[in-house]
Amino acid sequence: MHTVLLKVTALFYLVGALAYLHFVFTLNERSAKLGRMLLLIGAILHGTGFVARYFVAGYTPITSLFESLSFSAFAIVCVFLGFELRYNLRVLGAFVAPLAFAFSASAAFLPGEVRALAPALNSYWLPVHVLLLFFGNAVFAVAFGAGIMYLLMEKELKTKKMGAIFKRLPSLNVLDDINYRCLTIGFPLLTLGIITGSIWAEYAWGSYWSWDPKEVWSLITWFIYAALLHVRMTVGWRGRKAAIFAIVGFCAILFTFLGVNLLLPGLHTYTSFSG
Amino acid sequence: MSEIVIVGLNHRTAPVEVRERLAFPADTVGHALRGLREIDGVSEGVILSTCNRVEACVLSESGYGGVESVKEFLAGFHGVPIGELSDHLYHHLGEGAVRHLFRVSSSLDSMVLGEPQILGQVKDAYGYACEFKTIGPVLDKFFTKAFSVAKRVRTETRVANSAVSVSYAAVELAKKILGDLPDKVVMLIGAGEMCELAARHLLSAGAKGILVTNRTFERAVHLAEEFDGTAVRFEELGVHLKRADIILSSTGSPHFILKREDVEAVIRIRRNRPMFFIDMAVPRDIDPDANEIDNVYVYDIDDLNNVIETNLEERQREAALAEEIVVAEVAGFRRWLDSQQVTPTIVSLRRKFDEVRQAEVAKALSALGTADPKTRKVVESLASSILNKVLHAPIASLKREANGRRPMEMVTVVREIFDLPEEEAEGAREGAERASEQGGTIGGQ
């Protein structure tokens, strides 16, 4: 049942994405409202699916690739809805909803049956470690979207060729504000996620840090965001450079999340296609 | 056979010398409205007078004859020989007049497409006509409809979005770069009319405060007072520049007063908080290269003009959508006009009472239970004969009024007291056709 529920949400995200795209092209407010409604319903179904799966599996269902992708989509949609509430940022939906669809749809192609939990994962640290990081990643996904929007908008304002983008995007100031807000929320989540992972690693593998590829790439990601936070606070970096950092940082996250699993096998390889 | 007639002239058909001679100052409107109403065959009248157009809208019994009498009235009222006017005046009848007023109120006929003032001016014209009681049921409905069409056009198309003047473009850009204005400071360098206007718009859009500087300090002090801001010595520009988020400049300086290095230094001090320079001076005051610095935006007068140009093009595109709305609304209003005629009114009056009769007869028969055919017949004929007797008088007076002076007023009253539905497209059209065979049509071309 829950697998079906998780797959059905992909449909909601798809239609939501289309509604948001329709809004971006026509600026029809109703489409934006529809998009938000669809994402909200999708997220509720999605959340219900996860709770159901939790009870069936008996553990926090974020262990296989299917579950991870699916949960990423859920986290991104939740974080986006939160930001939209605060900033009335409907255009961002056109960036975020397709991302959520892509994640949940690719999950839908993967084997989704509940499997016995690998003994090493059987721990209370699993939900703590994984939830922190997934929500952190989702926040950075929003920063990524805002970063792209910033660069597009800035280009129009600098070249003084005001086109469709100018009409549709919020002000540079708001976009930069989101960048900063995401950083101040996402960075602590990322940091805590890495720390809890390290503590858990001590219990599970007997070492806080074993330089496995996932750990190395998490650290690289952490350094990128740490550097951005640092220059923002000290030199007052903002705008274009901050937007580029947010984009690069999210690429690092994507690689840590997916690339490492597929290309660089290591201790964290619980979530590859095979197993 | 009353018909809506509009006679007038506007910025396209008449030069300002003619427009000003025909304009109705506010204190003469009442007098003029009464005069308009006194024209033979005119039962309702509204006068619209703005700096770009003068129009008289009347409900005239004599169709095209009404056009001539309104023209004569306009010429006579202002003492202008009609020969001098006839080249400039245009007229619209029936559906054409409906379309015209809808377009005018939606600002599709304005000099600056989509400008917002015209709707208010049309509302004023309507207000005068209400005040001096020269408006009747038809023009009342007509103008109210025109307001709602204008509102639809404004909300459903972007014909009135985006700025089309330099100073509004400056405000629009400032908002897109800096976000909300309430915590932003404006700096005015030099004195230029366009800069001052832009500053005024920025302040009324909520900007927090204004710094004013000028080569002659007295002038700066004077302007600062006017804007309720702070005067700053020109020599200290470099010191105060860091406080400003939006800088409006128009000095007579022959070379740049702010070079790229100056701006780079300021933005560093401001820790990259963005700055928006609007350079309205020719020759320019601010090194255009400063635009390449991160978080700095420099727009000169040509850049602003290009923005306006683009926005105007957008308005033109949106106007096509607006015209479609107008076409649909004209058709809708036409249906209403048709339904306001005597024959369709009689038709719907009969239909309404017939529905009542049928319902009541059915109720009575079912209460009687298994009534024999004779009882049935008696009940049915009783109902019909009451109905016919009751309806006889109103229908007779409607028919009588069809050839009278003000049929529409009677129709409106009848429709009102019997609560007849307003837009009965099909029935009304049938009625209209029959009516036109009888030679009594309203709103036809």
PDB file of N, CA and C in Angstrom, chain B residues 201-253:
ATOM      1  N   HIS B 201       8.642  60.028  -6.385  1.00  0.00           N
ATOM      2  CA  HIS B 201       7.991  58.726  -6.534  1.00  0.00           C
ATOM      3  C   HIS B 201       8.595  57.699  -5.584  1.00  0.00           C
ATOM      4  N   LEU B 202       9.933  57.752  -5.445  1.00  0.00           N
ATOM      5  CA  LEU B 202      10.592  56.795  -4.550  1.00  0.00           C
ATOM      6  C   LEU B 202      10.138  57.013  -3.121  1.00  0.00           C
ATOM      7  N   LEU B 203      10.027  58.270  -2.738  1.00  0.00           N
ATOM      8  CA  LEU B 203       9.604  58.563  -1.368  1.00  0.00           C
ATOM      9  C   LEU B 203       8.165  58.131  -1.143  1.00  0.00           C
ATOM     10  N   SER B 204       7.309  58.393  -2.157  1.00  0.00           N
ATOM     11  CA  SER B 204       5.915  57.989  -1.928  1.00  0.00           C
ATOM     12  C   SER B 204       5.773  56.479  -2.034  1.00  0.00           C
ATOM     13  N   ALA B 205       6.761  55.808  -2.661  1.00  0.00           N
ATOM     14  CA  ALA B 205       6.736  54.335  -2.650  1.00  0.00           C
ATOM     15  C   ALA B 205       7.304  53.805  -1.342  1.00  0.00           C
ATOM     16  N   GLY B 206       7.700  54.708  -0.432  1.00  0.00           N
ATOM     17  CA  GLY B 206       8.050  54.272   0.921  1.00  0.00           C
ATOM     18  C   GLY B 206       9.505  54.434   1.333  1.00  0.00           C
ATOM     19  N   ALA B 207      10.376  54.969   0.452  1.00  0.00           N
ATOM     20  CA  ALA B 207      11.790  55.093   0.814  1.00  0.00           C
ATOM     21  C   ALA B 207      11.938  55.865   2.126  1.00  0.00           C
ATOM     22  N   LYS B 208      12.956  55.460   2.910  1.00  0.00           N
ATOM     23  CA  LYS B 208      13.059  55.940   4.291  1.00  0.00           C
ATOM     24  C   LYS B 208      13.422  57.415   4.384  1.00  0.00           C
ATOM     25  N   GLY B 209      14.374  57.836   3.567  1.00  0.00           N
ATOM     26  CA  GLY B 209      14.801  59.222   3.717  1.00  0.00           C
ATOM     27  C   GLY B 209      15.573  59.677   2.512  1.00  0.00           C
ATOM     28  N   ILE B 210      15.928  60.945   2.497  1.00  0.00           N
ATOM     29  CA  ILE B 210      16.610  61.477   1.324  1.00  0.00           C
ATOM     30  C   ILE B 210      17.741  62.411   1.741  1.00  0.00           C
ATOM     31  N   LEU B 211      18.868  62.258   1.045  1.00  0.00           N
ATOM     32  CA  LEU B 211      19.998  63.170   1.214  1.00  0.00           C
ATOM     33  C   LEU B 211      20.061  64.013  -0.046  1.00  0.00           C
ATOM     34  N   VAL B 212      20.275  65.311   0.098  1.00  0.00           N
ATOM     35  CA  VAL B 212      20.323  66.169  -1.075  1.00  0.00           C
ATOM     36  C   VAL B 212      21.659  66.893  -1.108  1.00  0.00           C
ATOM     37  N   THR B 213      22.298  66.872  -2.258  1.00  0.00           N
ATOM     38  CA  THR B 213      23.541  67.639  -2.376  1.00  0.00           C
ATOM     39  C   THR B 213      23.545  68.398  -3.691  1.00  0.00           C
ATOM     40  N   ASN B 214      24.278  69.508  -3.688  1.00  0.00           N
ATOM     41  CA  ASN B 214      24.318  70.377  -4.865  1.00  0.00           C
ATOM     42  C   ASN B 214      25.596  71.191  -4.775  1.00  0.00           C
ATOM     43  N   ARG B 215      26.094  71.622  -5.954  1.00  0.00           N
ATOM     44  CA  ARG B 215      27.318  72.428  -5.919  1.00  0.00           C
ATOM     45  C   ARG B 215      27.107  73.694  -5.096  1.00  0.00           C
ATOM     46  N   THR B 216      25.915  74.293  -5.252  1.00  0.00           N
ATOM     47  CA  THR B 216      25.606  75.423  -4.366  1.00  0.00           C
ATOM     48  C   THR B 216      24.798  74.888  -3.196  1.00  0.00           C
ATOM     49  N   PHE B 217      25.381  75.070  -2.009  1.00  0.00           N
ATOM     50  CA  PHE B 217      24.808  74.446  -0.821  1.00  0.00           C
ATOM     51  C   PHE B 217      23.407  74.972  -0.523  1.00  0.00           C
ATOM     52  N   GLU B 218      23.183  76.271  -0.809  1.00  0.00           N
ATOM     53  CA  GLU B 218      21.865  76.865  -0.526  1.00  0.00           C
ATOM     54  C   GLU B 218      20.764  76.123  -1.276  1.00  0.00           C
ATOM     55  N   ARG B 219      21.086  75.810  -2.535  1.00  0.00           N
ATOM     56  CA  ARG B 219      20.113  75.099  -3.364  1.00  0.00           C
ATOM     57  C   ARG B 219      19.804  73.730  -2.735  1.00  0.00           C
ATOM     58  N   ALA B 220      20.853  73.077  -2.246  1.00  0.00           N
ATOM     59  CA  ALA B 220      20.680  71.767  -1.603  1.00  0.00           C
ATOM     60  C   ALA B 220      19.783  71.907  -0.374  1.00  0.00           C
ATOM     61  N   VAL B 221      20.038  72.942   0.419  1.00  0.00           N
ATOM     62  CA  VAL B 221      19.253  73.165   1.635  1.00  0.00           C
ATOM     63  C   VAL B 221      17.790  73.381   1.268  1.00  0.00           C
ATOM     64  N   HIS B 222      17.600  74.200   0.249  1.00  0.00           N
ATOM     65  CA  HIS B 222      16.248  74.507  -0.207  1.00  0.00           C
ATOM     66  C   HIS B 222      15.501  73.238  -0.628  1.00  0.00           C
ATOM     67  N   LEU B 223      16.179  72.418  -1.447  1.00  0.00           N
ATOM     68  CA  LEU B 223      15.557  71.182  -1.931  1.00  0.00           C
ATOM     69  C   LEU B 223      15.310  70.199  -0.793  1.00  0.00           C
ATOM     70  N   ALA B 224      16.283  70.139   0.122  1.00  0.00           N
ATOM     71  CA  ALA B 224      16.155  69.222   1.254  1.00  0.00           C
ATOM     72  C   ALA B 224      14.917  69.571   2.061  1.00  0.00           C
ATOM     73  N   GLU B 225      14.681  70.870   2.220  1.00  0.00           N
ATOM     74  CA  GLU B 225      13.481  71.296   2.953  1.00  0.00           C
ATOM     75  C   GLU B 225      12.227  70.805   2.242  1.00  0.00           C
ATOM     76  N   GLU B 226      12.263  70.985   0.912  1.00  0.00           N
ATOM     77  CA  GLU B 226      11.103  70.603   0.118  1.00  0.00           C
ATOM     78  C   GLU B 226      10.781  69.111   0.252  1.00  0.00           C
ATOM     79  N   PHE B 227      11.851  68.305   0.345  1.00  0.00           N
ATOM     80  CA  PHE B 227      11.675  66.851   0.436  1.00  0.00           C
ATOM     81  C   PHE B 227      11.686  66.353   1.860  1.00  0.00           C
ATOM     82  N   ASP B 228      11.833  67.258   2.799  1.00  0.00           N
ATOM     83  CA  ASP B 228      11.914  66.846   4.188  1.00  0.00           C
ATOM     84  C   ASP B 228      13.112  65.914   4.389  1.00  0.00           C
ATOM     85  N   GLY B 229      14.253  66.288   3.774  1.00  0.00           N
ATOM     86  CA  GLY B 229      15.445  65.449   3.852  1.00  0.00           C
ATOM     87  C   GLY B 229      16.611  66.194   4.482  1.00  0.00           C
ATOM     88  N   THR B 230      17.809  65.701   4.218  1.00  0.00           N
ATOM     89  CA  THR B 230      19.001  66.299   4.809  1.00  0.00           C
ATOM     90  C   THR B 230      19.891  66.847   3.696  1.00  0.00           C
ATOM     91  N   ALA B 231      20.350  68.085   3.858  1.00  0.00           N
ATOM     92  CA  ALA B 231      21.267  68.661   2.876  1.00  0.00           C
ATOM     93  C   ALA B 231      22.695  68.266   3.232  1.00  0.00           C
ATOM     94  N   VAL B 232      23.481  68.021   2.193  1.00  0.00           N
ATOM     95  CA  VAL B 232      24.857  67.567   2.383  1.00  0.00           C
ATOM     96  C   VAL B 232      25.745  68.403   1.473  1.00  0.00           C
ATOM     97  N   ARG B 233      26.919  68.815   1.978  1.00  0.00           N
ATOM     98  CA  ARG B 233      27.809  69.621   1.127  1.00  0.00           C
ATOM     99  C   ARG B 233      28.388  68.763   0.001  1.00  0.00           C
ATOM    100  N   PHE B 234      28.482  69.363  -1.175  1.00  0.00           N
ATOM    101  CA  PHE B 234      28.944  68.623  -2.348  1.00  0.00           C
ATOM    102  C   PHE B 234      30.348  68.069  -2.125  1.00  0.00           C
ATOM    103  N   GLU B 235      31.179  68.843  -1.398  1.00  0.00           N
ATOM    104  CA  GLU B 235      32.561  68.419  -1.139  1.00  0.00           C
ATOM    105  C   GLU B 235      32.575  67.158  -0.269  1.00  0.00           C
ATOM    106  N   GLU B 236      31.500  66.942   0.483  1.00  0.00           N
ATOM    107  CA  GLU B 236      31.472  65.789   1.386  1.00  0.00           C
ATOM    108  C   GLU B 236      30.702  64.605   0.786  1.00  0.00           C
ATOM    109  N   LEU B 237      30.457  64.695  -0.513  1.00  0.00           N
ATOM    110  CA  LEU B 237      29.718  63.625  -1.201  1.00  0.00           C
ATOM    111  C   LEU B 237      30.305  62.259  -0.876  1.00  0.00           C
ATOM    112  N   GLY B 238      31.638  62.170  -0.966  1.00  0.00           N
ATOM    113  CA  GLY B 238      32.319  60.892  -0.737  1.00  0.00           C
ATOM    114  C   GLY B 238      32.034  60.316   0.636  1.00  0.00           C
ATOM    115  N   VAL B 239      31.871  61.192   1.615  1.00  0.00           N
ATOM    116  CA  VAL B 239      31.639  60.726   2.994  1.00  0.00           C
ATOM    117  C   VAL B 239      30.223  60.163   3.147  1.00  0.00           C
ATOM    118  N   HIS B 240      29.283  60.844   2.493  1.00  0.00           N
ATOM    119  CA  HIS B 240      27.876  60.479   2.717  1.00  0.00           C
ATOM    120  C   HIS B 240      27.359  59.425   1.753  1.00  0.00           C
ATOM    121  N   LEU B 241      28.098  59.228   0.671  1.00  0.00           N
ATOM    122  CA  LEU B 241      27.622  58.316  -0.372  1.00  0.00           C
ATOM    123  C   LEU B 241      27.314  56.933   0.189  1.00  0.00           C
ATOM    124  N   LYS B 242      28.095  56.535   1.167  1.00  0.00           N
ATOM    125  CA  LYS B 242      27.923  55.161   1.692  1.00  0.00           C
ATOM    126  C   LYS B 242      26.565  54.947   2.355  1.00  0.00           C
ATOM    127  N   ARG B 243      25.916  56.050   2.725  1.00  0.00           N
ATOM    128  CA  ARG B 243      24.603  55.905   3.375  1.00  0.00           C
ATOM    129  C   ARG B 243      23.485  55.663   2.377  1.00  0.00           C
ATOM    130  N   ALA B 244      23.753  55.951   1.111  1.00  0.00           N
ATOM    131  CA  ALA B 244      22.666  55.946   0.122  1.00  0.00           C
ATOM    132  C   ALA B 244      22.544  54.605  -0.584  1.00  0.00           C
ATOM    133  N   ASP B 245      21.297  54.137  -0.748  1.00  0.00           N
ATOM    134  CA  ASP B 245      21.038  52.915  -1.504  1.00  0.00           C
ATOM    135  C   ASP B 245      20.664  53.233  -2.953  1.00  0.00           C
ATOM    136  N   ILE B 246      19.966  54.349  -3.115  1.00  0.00           N
ATOM    137  CA  ILE B 246      19.554  54.758  -4.462  1.00  0.00           C
ATOM    138  C   ILE B 246      20.118  56.151  -4.706  1.00  0.00           C
ATOM    139  N   ILE B 247      20.865  56.315  -5.786  1.00  0.00           N
ATOM    140  CA  ILE B 247      21.481  57.606  -6.042  1.00  0.00           C
ATOM    141  C   ILE B 247      20.949  58.151  -7.357  1.00  0.00           C
ATOM    142  N   LEU B 248      20.313  59.306  -7.285  1.00  0.00           N
ATOM    143  CA  LEU B 248      19.790  59.973  -8.484  1.00  0.00           C
ATOM    144  C   LEU B 248      20.712  61.140  -8.786  1.00  0.00           C
ATOM    145  N   SER B 249      21.226  61.184 -10.007  1.00  0.00           N
ATOM    146  CA  SER B 249      22.215  62.222 -10.283  1.00  0.00           C
ATOM    147  C   SER B 249      21.891  62.963 -11.566  1.00  0.00           C
ATOM    148  N   SER B 250      21.966  64.283 -11.502  1.00  0.00           N
ATOM    149  CA  SER B 250      21.890  65.062 -12.738  1.00  0.00           C
ATOM    150  C   SER B 250      22.565  66.407 -12.507  1.00  0.00           C
ATOM    151  N   THR B 251      23.874  66.399 -12.542  1.00  0.00           N
ATOM    152  CA  THR B 251      24.612  67.655 -12.411  1.00  0.00           C
ATOM    153  C   THR B 251      25.027  68.114 -13.802  1.00  0.00           C
ATOM    154  N   GLY B 252      25.484  69.332 -13.888  1.00  0.00           N
ATOM    155  CA  GLY B 252      25.947  69.845 -15.174  1.00  0.00           C
ATOM    156  C   GLY B 252      27.426  69.567 -15.394  1.00  0.00           C
ATOM    157  N   SER B 253      27.985  68.696 -14.581  1.00  0.00           N
ATOM    158  CA  SER B 253      29.420  68.437 -14.668  1.00  0.00           C
ATOM    159  C   SER B 253      29.813  67.881 -16.038  1.00  0.00           C
TER     160      SER B 253
END
